[in-house]
Every structure is written in C-alpha cells, then in structure tokens.
Coordinates of C-alpha atoms and ligand atoms in Angstrom, one line a residue:
M260 CA 0.0 0.0 0.0
P261 CA 1.6 3.3 -1.0
F262 CA 1.6 6.4 1.3
S263 CA -1.0 8.1 -0.9
K264 CA -3.7 5.5 0.3
L265 CA -3.2 6.2 4.1
G266 CA -5.5 9.3 4.3
L267 CA -2.7 11.8 4.9
T268 CA -2.9 15.3 3.5
N269 CA -1.7 15.9 0.0
S270 CA 1.2 18.1 1.0
L271 CA 2.6 15.4 3.5
T272 CA 2.2 12.7 0.9
K273 CA 4.2 14.7 -1.6
N274 CA 6.9 15.4 0.9
L275 CA 7.1 11.6 1.6
T276 CA 7.2 10.7 -2.1
D277 CA 10.0 13.3 -2.5
S278 CA 12.0 11.8 0.4
N279 CA 13.7 8.5 0.4
Y280 CA 10.8 6.7 2.1
K281 CA 9.5 4.5 -0.8
K282 CA 6.6 2.9 1.0
P283 CA 5.2 2.9 4.4
Y284 CA 6.6 0.4 7.0
P285 CA 4.1 -2.0 8.4
I286 CA 3.7 0.0 11.6
Q287 CA 2.8 3.0 9.6
Q288 CA 0.5 1.1 7.2
Q289 CA -1.4 -0.2 10.1
S290 CA -1.5 2.8 12.4
I291 CA -1.8 5.8 10.2
P292 CA -5.4 5.1 9.0
A293 CA -6.6 4.2 12.5
I294 CA -5.1 7.4 14.0
I295 CA -6.6 9.6 11.3
K296 CA -10.0 8.0 12.2
G297 CA -9.5 9.2 15.8
K298 CA -8.9 5.7 17.3
D299 CA -6.9 5.1 20.4
L300 CA -3.9 2.9 19.5
L301 CA -1.4 0.6 21.2
G302 CA 1.5 0.0 19.1
I303 CA 4.0 -2.8 20.0
A304 CA 7.0 -1.9 18.0
Q305 CA 10.7 -1.0 18.6
T306 CA 12.6 1.9 17.5
G307 CA 13.8 1.1 14.0
S308 CA 10.4 0.0 12.9
G309 CA 9.3 3.5 11.8
K310 CA 7.1 4.2 14.7
T311 CA 7.9 7.8 15.1
A312 CA 6.5 8.6 11.6
A313 CA 3.5 6.4 12.4
Y314 CA 2.2 9.0 14.8
V315 CA 4.0 12.2 13.6
L316 CA 2.4 12.0 10.1
P317 CA -1.3 11.5 11.2
I318 CA -0.9 14.1 13.9
L319 CA 0.3 16.6 11.5
S320 CA -2.4 15.6 9.1
I321 CA -5.2 16.1 11.7
L322 CA -4.2 19.1 13.7
K323 CA -5.2 22.4 12.3
P324 CA -3.8 25.8 13.4
R325 CA -5.9 27.0 16.3
K326 CA -8.5 29.5 15.8
D327 CA -8.5 30.8 19.3
G328 CA -5.2 32.5 18.7
K329 CA -2.1 32.2 20.8
N330 CA -2.4 31.0 24.3
R331 CA -0.7 28.5 26.6
N332 CA -2.8 25.4 25.7
I333 CA -1.2 22.5 23.9
D334 CA -3.0 20.4 21.3
A335 CA -0.9 17.4 21.1
L336 CA 1.5 16.1 23.9
V337 CA 4.1 13.6 23.2
L338 CA 5.8 12.1 26.3
V339 CA 9.3 10.5 25.9
P340 CA 11.7 9.1 28.4
T341 CA 14.9 10.8 27.4
R342 CA 16.1 14.2 26.4
E343 CA 17.7 12.7 23.3
L344 CA 14.6 11.1 22.2
A345 CA 12.7 14.4 22.7
I346 CA 15.0 16.1 20.3
Q347 CA 14.9 13.3 17.8
V348 CA 11.1 13.2 17.8
Q349 CA 11.0 17.0 17.4
E350 CA 13.3 16.7 14.4
V351 CA 10.9 14.2 12.8
F352 CA 8.0 16.5 13.4
K353 CA 9.8 19.6 11.9
T354 CA 11.0 17.6 8.9
Y355 CA 7.2 17.1 7.8
N356 CA 5.8 20.2 9.3
I357 CA 7.5 22.4 6.8
S358 CA 5.5 20.8 4.0
L359 CA 2.1 21.7 5.5
K360 CA 0.2 24.6 4.0
K361 CA 0.0 26.2 7.5
P362 CA 2.9 24.8 9.5
L363 CA 2.3 24.2 13.2
N364 CA 4.2 25.4 16.1
I365 CA 6.4 22.5 17.5
K366 CA 8.5 22.6 20.6
A367 CA 10.5 20.1 22.8
V368 CA 11.2 20.6 26.5
F369 CA 13.4 18.5 28.7
G370 CA 15.4 18.8 31.8
G371 CA 19.1 19.4 32.2
V372 CA 18.9 22.8 30.6
S373 CA 17.7 26.1 32.0
I374 CA 13.9 26.3 32.4
N375 CA 13.5 30.0 31.9
P376 CA 13.8 30.1 28.0
Q377 CA 11.5 27.1 27.8
M378 CA 8.9 28.9 30.0
K379 CA 8.9 32.0 27.9
S380 CA 8.6 29.9 24.6
L381 CA 5.4 28.1 25.4
F382 CA 3.1 30.6 23.9
G383 CA 1.1 29.3 21.0
V384 CA 2.6 25.8 20.9
N385 CA 0.4 23.2 19.0
I386 CA 2.6 20.1 19.5
L387 CA 4.9 19.7 22.6
I388 CA 7.3 16.9 23.0
A389 CA 8.3 16.5 26.6
T390 CA 10.1 14.4 29.3
P391 CA 7.7 14.0 32.3
G392 CA 9.8 15.7 34.9
R393 CA 10.3 18.9 32.9
L394 CA 6.7 19.0 31.8
L395 CA 5.5 18.9 35.5
E396 CA 7.9 21.6 36.5
L397 CA 6.6 23.8 33.7
L398 CA 2.9 22.9 34.7
R399 CA 3.6 23.8 38.3
V400 CA 4.6 27.4 37.2
N401 CA 1.7 27.6 34.7
A402 CA 3.9 28.0 31.8
L403 CA 1.4 25.9 29.8
S404 CA -1.8 24.1 30.1
I405 CA -2.5 20.5 29.0
S406 CA -6.2 20.6 29.9
K407 CA -7.2 21.0 26.1
V408 CA -4.8 18.3 24.8
K409 CA -6.5 16.4 21.9
H410 CA -3.9 13.9 21.2
L411 CA -1.5 12.3 23.8
V412 CA 1.3 10.1 22.6
I413 CA 3.4 8.0 25.0
D414 CA 6.5 6.8 23.3
E415 CA 8.6 4.0 24.6
A416 CA 6.0 3.4 27.2
D417 CA 7.7 0.4 28.8
K418 CA 10.6 2.6 29.6
M419 CA 8.4 5.4 30.9
L420 CA 7.0 3.1 33.5
N421 CA 10.4 1.5 34.5
I422 CA 12.5 4.1 35.7
G423 CA 10.5 6.0 38.3
F424 CA 8.3 7.8 36.0
K425 CA 5.1 6.1 37.1
E426 CA 4.1 8.8 39.7
E427 CA 4.9 11.5 37.3
M428 CA 2.8 9.9 34.6
D429 CA -0.1 9.6 36.9
E430 CA 0.1 13.2 37.9
I431 CA 0.2 14.2 34.2
V432 CA -2.7 12.0 33.2
K433 CA -4.8 13.7 35.9
L434 CA -4.3 17.1 34.3
L435 CA -5.4 15.9 30.9
P436 CA -9.0 16.3 29.7
E437 CA -11.1 13.1 29.7
K438 CA -11.9 13.2 26.0
R439 CA -8.8 12.9 23.9
Q440 CA -7.1 10.4 21.6
N441 CA -4.3 8.3 23.2
L442 CA -1.4 6.7 21.3
L443 CA 0.9 4.4 23.2
F444 CA 4.0 2.9 21.7
S445 CA 6.0 0.3 23.5
A446 CA 8.8 -2.1 22.5
T447 CA 7.2 -4.8 24.6
L448 CA 3.8 -5.7 26.2
S449 CA 4.9 -6.1 29.7
E450 CA 2.5 -6.3 32.7
K451 CA 3.2 -2.6 33.4
V452 CA 2.3 -1.6 29.9
K453 CA -0.9 -3.4 30.2
E454 CA -1.5 -1.5 33.4
I455 CA -1.0 1.9 31.7
N456 CA -3.0 0.6 28.7
Q457 CA -6.0 0.3 31.0
L458 CA -5.3 3.5 32.6
V459 CA -4.9 5.6 29.5
L460 CA -6.4 3.9 26.4
T461 CA -10.0 3.4 25.5
K462 CA -10.8 0.4 23.2
P463 CA -7.5 0.7 21.5
I464 CA -6.6 -0.8 18.1
I465 CA -3.6 -3.0 18.7
V466 CA -0.8 -3.1 16.2
K467 CA 2.0 -5.5 16.8
I468 CA 5.0 -5.4 14.7
K469 CA 7.5 -8.3 14.7
A470 CA 10.0 -7.4 17.4
R471 CA 13.6 -6.6 16.8
E472 CA 14.4 -9.7 18.9
E473 CA 13.2 -11.7 15.9
K474 CA 15.0 -9.6 13.4
I475 CA 18.5 -9.4 14.9
D476 CA 19.9 -11.9 12.3
L477 CA 20.0 -8.8 10.0
I478 CA 22.9 -7.8 12.2
Q479 CA 26.2 -9.5 11.7
Q480 CA 27.6 -10.5 15.1
E481 CA 30.8 -11.7 16.6
A482 CA 32.2 -12.0 20.1
Y483 CA 35.8 -11.9 21.3
F484 CA 36.8 -13.8 24.4
I485 CA 39.4 -11.5 26.0
L486 CA 41.1 -10.9 29.2
N487 CA 39.7 -7.8 31.0
E488 CA 43.0 -6.0 30.9
N489 CA 43.3 -6.6 27.0
K490 CA 40.0 -5.0 26.1
G491 CA 41.5 -1.6 25.5
P492 CA 44.1 -2.9 23.1
L493 CA 41.6 -5.1 21.4
L494 CA 39.3 -2.2 21.0
R495 CA 42.0 -0.2 19.2
Y496 CA 43.1 -3.2 17.2
I497 CA 39.5 -3.7 15.9
I498 CA 39.0 -0.1 15.1
K499 CA 42.2 0.0 13.1
S500 CA 42.1 -3.5 11.5
Q501 CA 38.5 -3.3 10.5
N502 CA 39.0 0.4 9.4
I503 CA 35.9 1.4 11.5
Q504 CA 35.0 5.0 10.6
Q505 CA 32.1 5.2 13.1
V506 CA 31.2 3.2 16.2
L507 CA 29.0 3.4 19.2
I508 CA 30.6 1.6 22.2
F509 CA 28.7 0.4 25.2
T510 CA 30.0 0.2 28.8
S511 CA 28.2 -0.7 31.9
S512 CA 29.2 2.3 33.9
K513 CA 29.8 6.0 33.5
F514 CA 33.2 5.8 35.0
K515 CA 34.2 3.2 32.4
A516 CA 32.6 5.1 29.6
D517 CA 34.9 8.2 30.4
N518 CA 37.8 5.9 30.9
V519 CA 37.5 4.1 27.5
A520 CA 36.9 7.4 25.7
A521 CA 40.0 9.0 27.3
K522 CA 42.1 6.0 26.3
L523 CA 41.0 6.1 22.7
R524 CA 41.7 10.0 22.6
K525 CA 45.2 9.3 24.0
H526 CA 45.7 7.0 21.0
N527 CA 44.5 9.6 18.7
I528 CA 41.1 8.1 18.0
Q529 CA 38.5 10.8 18.3
A530 CA 36.0 9.8 21.0
T531 CA 33.4 11.3 23.4
A532 CA 31.7 9.7 26.5
V533 CA 27.9 10.2 26.7
H534 CA 26.2 9.4 30.0
S535 CA 23.7 10.9 32.4
K536 CA 26.5 12.8 34.4
K537 CA 27.5 14.8 31.2
S538 CA 25.8 18.1 30.8
Q539 CA 22.8 18.2 28.4
G540 CA 24.7 20.5 26.2
A541 CA 27.6 18.0 25.9
R542 CA 25.2 15.2 25.2
T543 CA 23.3 16.9 22.5
S544 CA 26.4 18.3 20.8
A545 CA 28.1 14.7 20.8
L546 CA 25.1 13.1 19.3
R547 CA 24.7 15.8 16.8
K548 CA 28.3 15.5 15.7
F549 CA 28.0 11.7 15.6
K550 CA 24.9 11.9 13.5
E551 CA 26.6 14.4 11.1
G552 CA 29.6 11.9 10.9
S553 CA 32.1 14.4 12.4
L554 CA 32.6 12.4 15.5
R555 CA 34.1 9.0 15.1
V556 CA 33.4 7.3 18.4
I557 CA 30.8 7.7 21.2
V558 CA 31.3 5.6 24.3
A559 CA 28.0 5.4 26.1
T560 CA 26.1 3.8 29.0
D561 CA 22.8 2.2 28.4
L562 CA 21.4 5.8 28.3
L563 CA 21.9 5.5 24.5
A564 CA 20.8 1.9 24.1
R565 CA 17.2 2.9 23.5
G566 CA 15.4 4.9 21.0
I567 CA 18.3 6.7 19.5
D568 CA 18.2 6.6 15.7
I569 CA 21.5 7.0 14.0
E570 CA 21.3 6.6 10.2
F571 CA 23.9 4.3 8.7
L572 CA 25.7 3.4 11.9
P573 CA 27.9 0.5 10.8
Y574 CA 29.2 -0.8 14.1
V575 CA 28.2 -1.3 17.8
I576 CA 30.6 -2.7 20.2
N577 CA 29.7 -4.0 23.6
Y578 CA 32.9 -3.3 25.6
E579 CA 31.1 -4.8 28.6
L580 CA 28.0 -6.8 28.7
P581 CA 24.7 -5.3 29.8
R582 CA 22.8 -6.9 32.7
S583 CA 19.8 -7.8 30.8
P584 CA 19.4 -9.6 27.4
K585 CA 16.8 -7.0 26.4
D586 CA 19.4 -4.3 26.8
F587 CA 21.7 -6.3 24.6
I588 CA 19.2 -6.4 21.9
H589 CA 18.5 -2.6 22.3
R590 CA 22.2 -1.9 22.1
I591 CA 23.0 -3.9 19.0
G592 CA 19.7 -2.6 17.5
R593 CA 21.4 0.7 17.1
T594 CA 23.1 -0.6 14.0
G595 CA 21.5 -2.5 11.1
R596 CA 18.6 0.0 11.3
A597 CA 16.1 0.7 8.5
E598 CA 17.5 -2.0 6.3
N599 CA 21.1 -0.9 6.4
P600 CA 23.7 -3.4 7.2
G601 CA 25.4 -3.4 10.6
K602 CA 27.8 -5.3 12.7
A603 CA 27.8 -5.9 16.4
I604 CA 30.9 -6.9 18.3
T605 CA 31.0 -8.0 21.8
F606 CA 33.8 -8.4 24.3
V607 CA 33.5 -11.1 26.8
S608 CA 35.9 -11.5 29.7
N609 CA 36.3 -14.7 31.8
E610 CA 34.0 -13.2 34.5
E611 CA 31.4 -12.4 31.7
E612 CA 31.2 -15.9 30.0
Q613 CA 28.4 -17.4 32.0
H614 CA 26.3 -14.3 31.5
F615 CA 27.2 -14.3 27.8
K616 CA 25.9 -17.8 27.5
L617 CA 22.7 -16.7 29.2
I618 CA 22.2 -13.7 26.9
Q619 CA 22.7 -16.0 23.8
K620 CA 20.2 -18.4 25.1
K621 CA 17.6 -15.6 26.0
I622 CA 17.9 -14.1 22.4
G623 CA 18.0 -17.5 20.8
N624 CA 21.2 -16.7 19.0
T625 CA 24.6 -18.4 18.8
I626 CA 27.2 -15.8 18.2
K627 CA 30.4 -16.6 16.5
T628 CA 33.3 -16.4 18.9
I629 CA 36.9 -15.5 18.4
D630 CA 39.7 -16.0 20.9
G631 CA 40.9 -12.5 21.3
D632 CA 43.9 -13.4 23.6
R633 CA 45.5 -15.3 20.7
L634 CA 45.6 -12.1 18.5
D635 CA 48.7 -10.0 18.2
L636 CA 47.2 -6.7 19.5
T637 CA 50.4 -4.7 19.4
Ligands
AMP215 P1 12.0 5.0 14.2 O1 11.6 3.6 14.5 O2 10.9 5.9 14.1 O3 13.2 5.5 15.0 O4 12.6 5.0 12.6 C1 13.7 4.3 12.3 C2 14.3 4.8 10.9 O5 13.5 4.4 9.9 C3 14.5 6.3 10.8 O6 15.8 6.6 10.3 C4 13.5 6.7 9.9 O7 13.9 7.8 9.1 C5 13.4 5.5 8.9 N1 12.1 5.3 8.3 C6 10.9 5.4 8.9 N2 9.8 5.1 8.0 C7 10.4 4.8 6.9 C8 9.9 4.5 5.6 N3 8.7 4.3 5.4 N4 10.9 4.2 4.6 C9 12.2 4.2 4.9 N5 12.7 4.7 6.0 C10 11.9 4.9 7.1

C-alpha cells in the first residue's frame, strides 16, 4: 500500500514521495489510517520500525492551526523518556511540518537545561514533546496548560514506566482532559504496559510489529573472548584493522565510559563519552556531531541503548555486557537499522562468560566467537 492511500494530507504525501521513504513500513500502514480516524492505539514496536513517523504524520495531518489565537494550551502532547529522544522526535515533526500549507508550532522541553527560556517559549505551541519531569515543572509554574490536549502520545511506554516515571505519569494524566485520543507505543507488552494501557487507552486498536528480537539476524555479530586488561588494546586493534569509521561503544558504567573514551583519545582516536552525568549541552552536541559523521566514536552507557536513531551506523561494540538480554538487543539494534547492514561486536571477559551464555540463550542466537587473547594486539 503506498503512502497516498493512508489518508494523509496531500502536502505530506508529496513530501514523503520526494523523500527516500519509498513505501510505508508495516507499523505506518497499520497505524496511520486508524489514528486519522481518531482511534486510540497501542503500538507494540521498537525503534527502528518507523514508529515515530507512524504517529508524527497522522498528527500533522489532523491538527489544524488554532482559531482561538495564541495561548498556553497544547493540542498534542508527546511524552518520551529521554532528552535525546525528545530532540529526535522534534526533528521528525519538523521535517514534515514544513510541507504543511500552514505549518504548526512545535516545541520540545526536557530537563538538564535552564527552564526560563522554555517557560517563555510556550506561547502558541500546538505540539509539545516533553520528558515527564520537566513537563511537570513547567505545569507547576503555569507555563502551559494540557487541559485541552486532543492527542496524547506516550512513546517508549515500557521505559516510561520503568525508571521511576510512574508517579509523574499519573500526575500528568490527571491534568489531561477526559476526551482525547491516546496513542501508546512500547517495545514490549509487559504487565506494566498493560496497566497503563488500562489507565490511559479506550478500546485501542492494537498493532503489533515483529520485534527486533526476531530480526537481529539482520545484524552480523561476533564476540571476542578476551582478558579484561586486554579489552582496551583489542578495541584499538579492531577499530584500526576493520577500518571502522564510526562506532557506538557501550560500557556498563559512567566511569568506564569516560575511561574508555579518554584512552581512545590518547591513542588519537576521536572519542566522546555520553552518559547521564554529562551536561545536556555536551550530550546533545556529541550526538549531533556523531549523526553528522564528524565524530568517530561515542562511548556510552545504556542511556543511548534505547530509541536513538543514527542513520547508517555501521558498528556497535559491547565493551562490557549489559545486565539484561533485552538491553543487549537494544544496544545492538542501534546498528543494522532501517535495512542498512550493521555489525555488532561483543567483548567477553572470563567473568562475563556465563552471563554471555545466558544472553545468547535468551535471544536465541549463537554468536560466532573468536579467541581475542591469541591475537597479536600490538
Ligand atoms: P523510528 O523507528 O521511528 O526510530 O525510525 C527508524 C528509521 O527508519 C528512521 O531513520 C526513519 O527515518 C526510517 N524510516 C521510517 N519510516 C520509513 C519508511 N517508510 N521508509 C524508509 N525509512 C523509514
């Protein structure tokens, strides 16, 4: 089914035809017509499935510039768990907004940056993308009102319920009008998501897209058994011998991320660490440079394992294993996205061997292993 059959406005369809989106992804095919009809929707789909456009496009199609002039009411509210995701979703909205005959006012707000400019800029905003904490702060000072929201999107809902957002979510939901359209997207259908589903959604259409877990065979994988103290030399060896121009490296702690990035820089490999202790400015700038291709390496904690879309990222390296197999899948899912090939390399120390076995079992994949200690890493 082509984009032109989904019920989107002509100007949006034209913008899509001119872009490199040849046809809608399954999540878009199934969600867009239902959203345009005003239905509530529960989308079980991971980042990489095209879920952002699945709600961005119909919302832009439905919303009209407000007749009641500029005020502090928001028409569509998109809640996301991280600042990076807020910026990314805003970019997708803006990409398509410019093709509308009457473009809408779109804004993203998130913590970690000064609240004052955000407070001042919330006049006449149609679509707001927000992290829950900062949204509540802004609501408390009456910088905006969500009592007239027509469309609510909760993106990465499973994560939103996991990391202490639950109370914030409850508080936000109470401030919304009863009559509204609710769109909830989640990578998994956990018990918690079922709970919020009941809290927020009314007779939702359920769209379930084959999970990335079932698609990871698109990503070429290999693992190196390596002594802990040799991980650094192995990393440099791989970056050089495989001529890696861009790689996202995952560690399990902030300290390690800083440490690995510093060591790479010492060996003249341009690298920046990204984790929750870095300033928002530093995080945004590193990610922007990385996406533009002007930064070679990001060393990150699991903060970047979810949701972040980096076009054509060829390599992901697990310098240390994550605790959960799910995070392993999210991490390696940063590569091999949107049908581009990708390679995921995992370092496994003696201490991590048992856990690595468990991860392989859980993801149903046997990963090719190489004895890194036999390589000449000098
Ligand atoms: P998302 O799951 O929303 O993070 O999207 C993953 C990636 O797929 C992004 O880079 C999108 O630009 C890309 N994408 C989304 N929809 C399509 C489409 N219909 N055709 C080609 N690429 C797409």
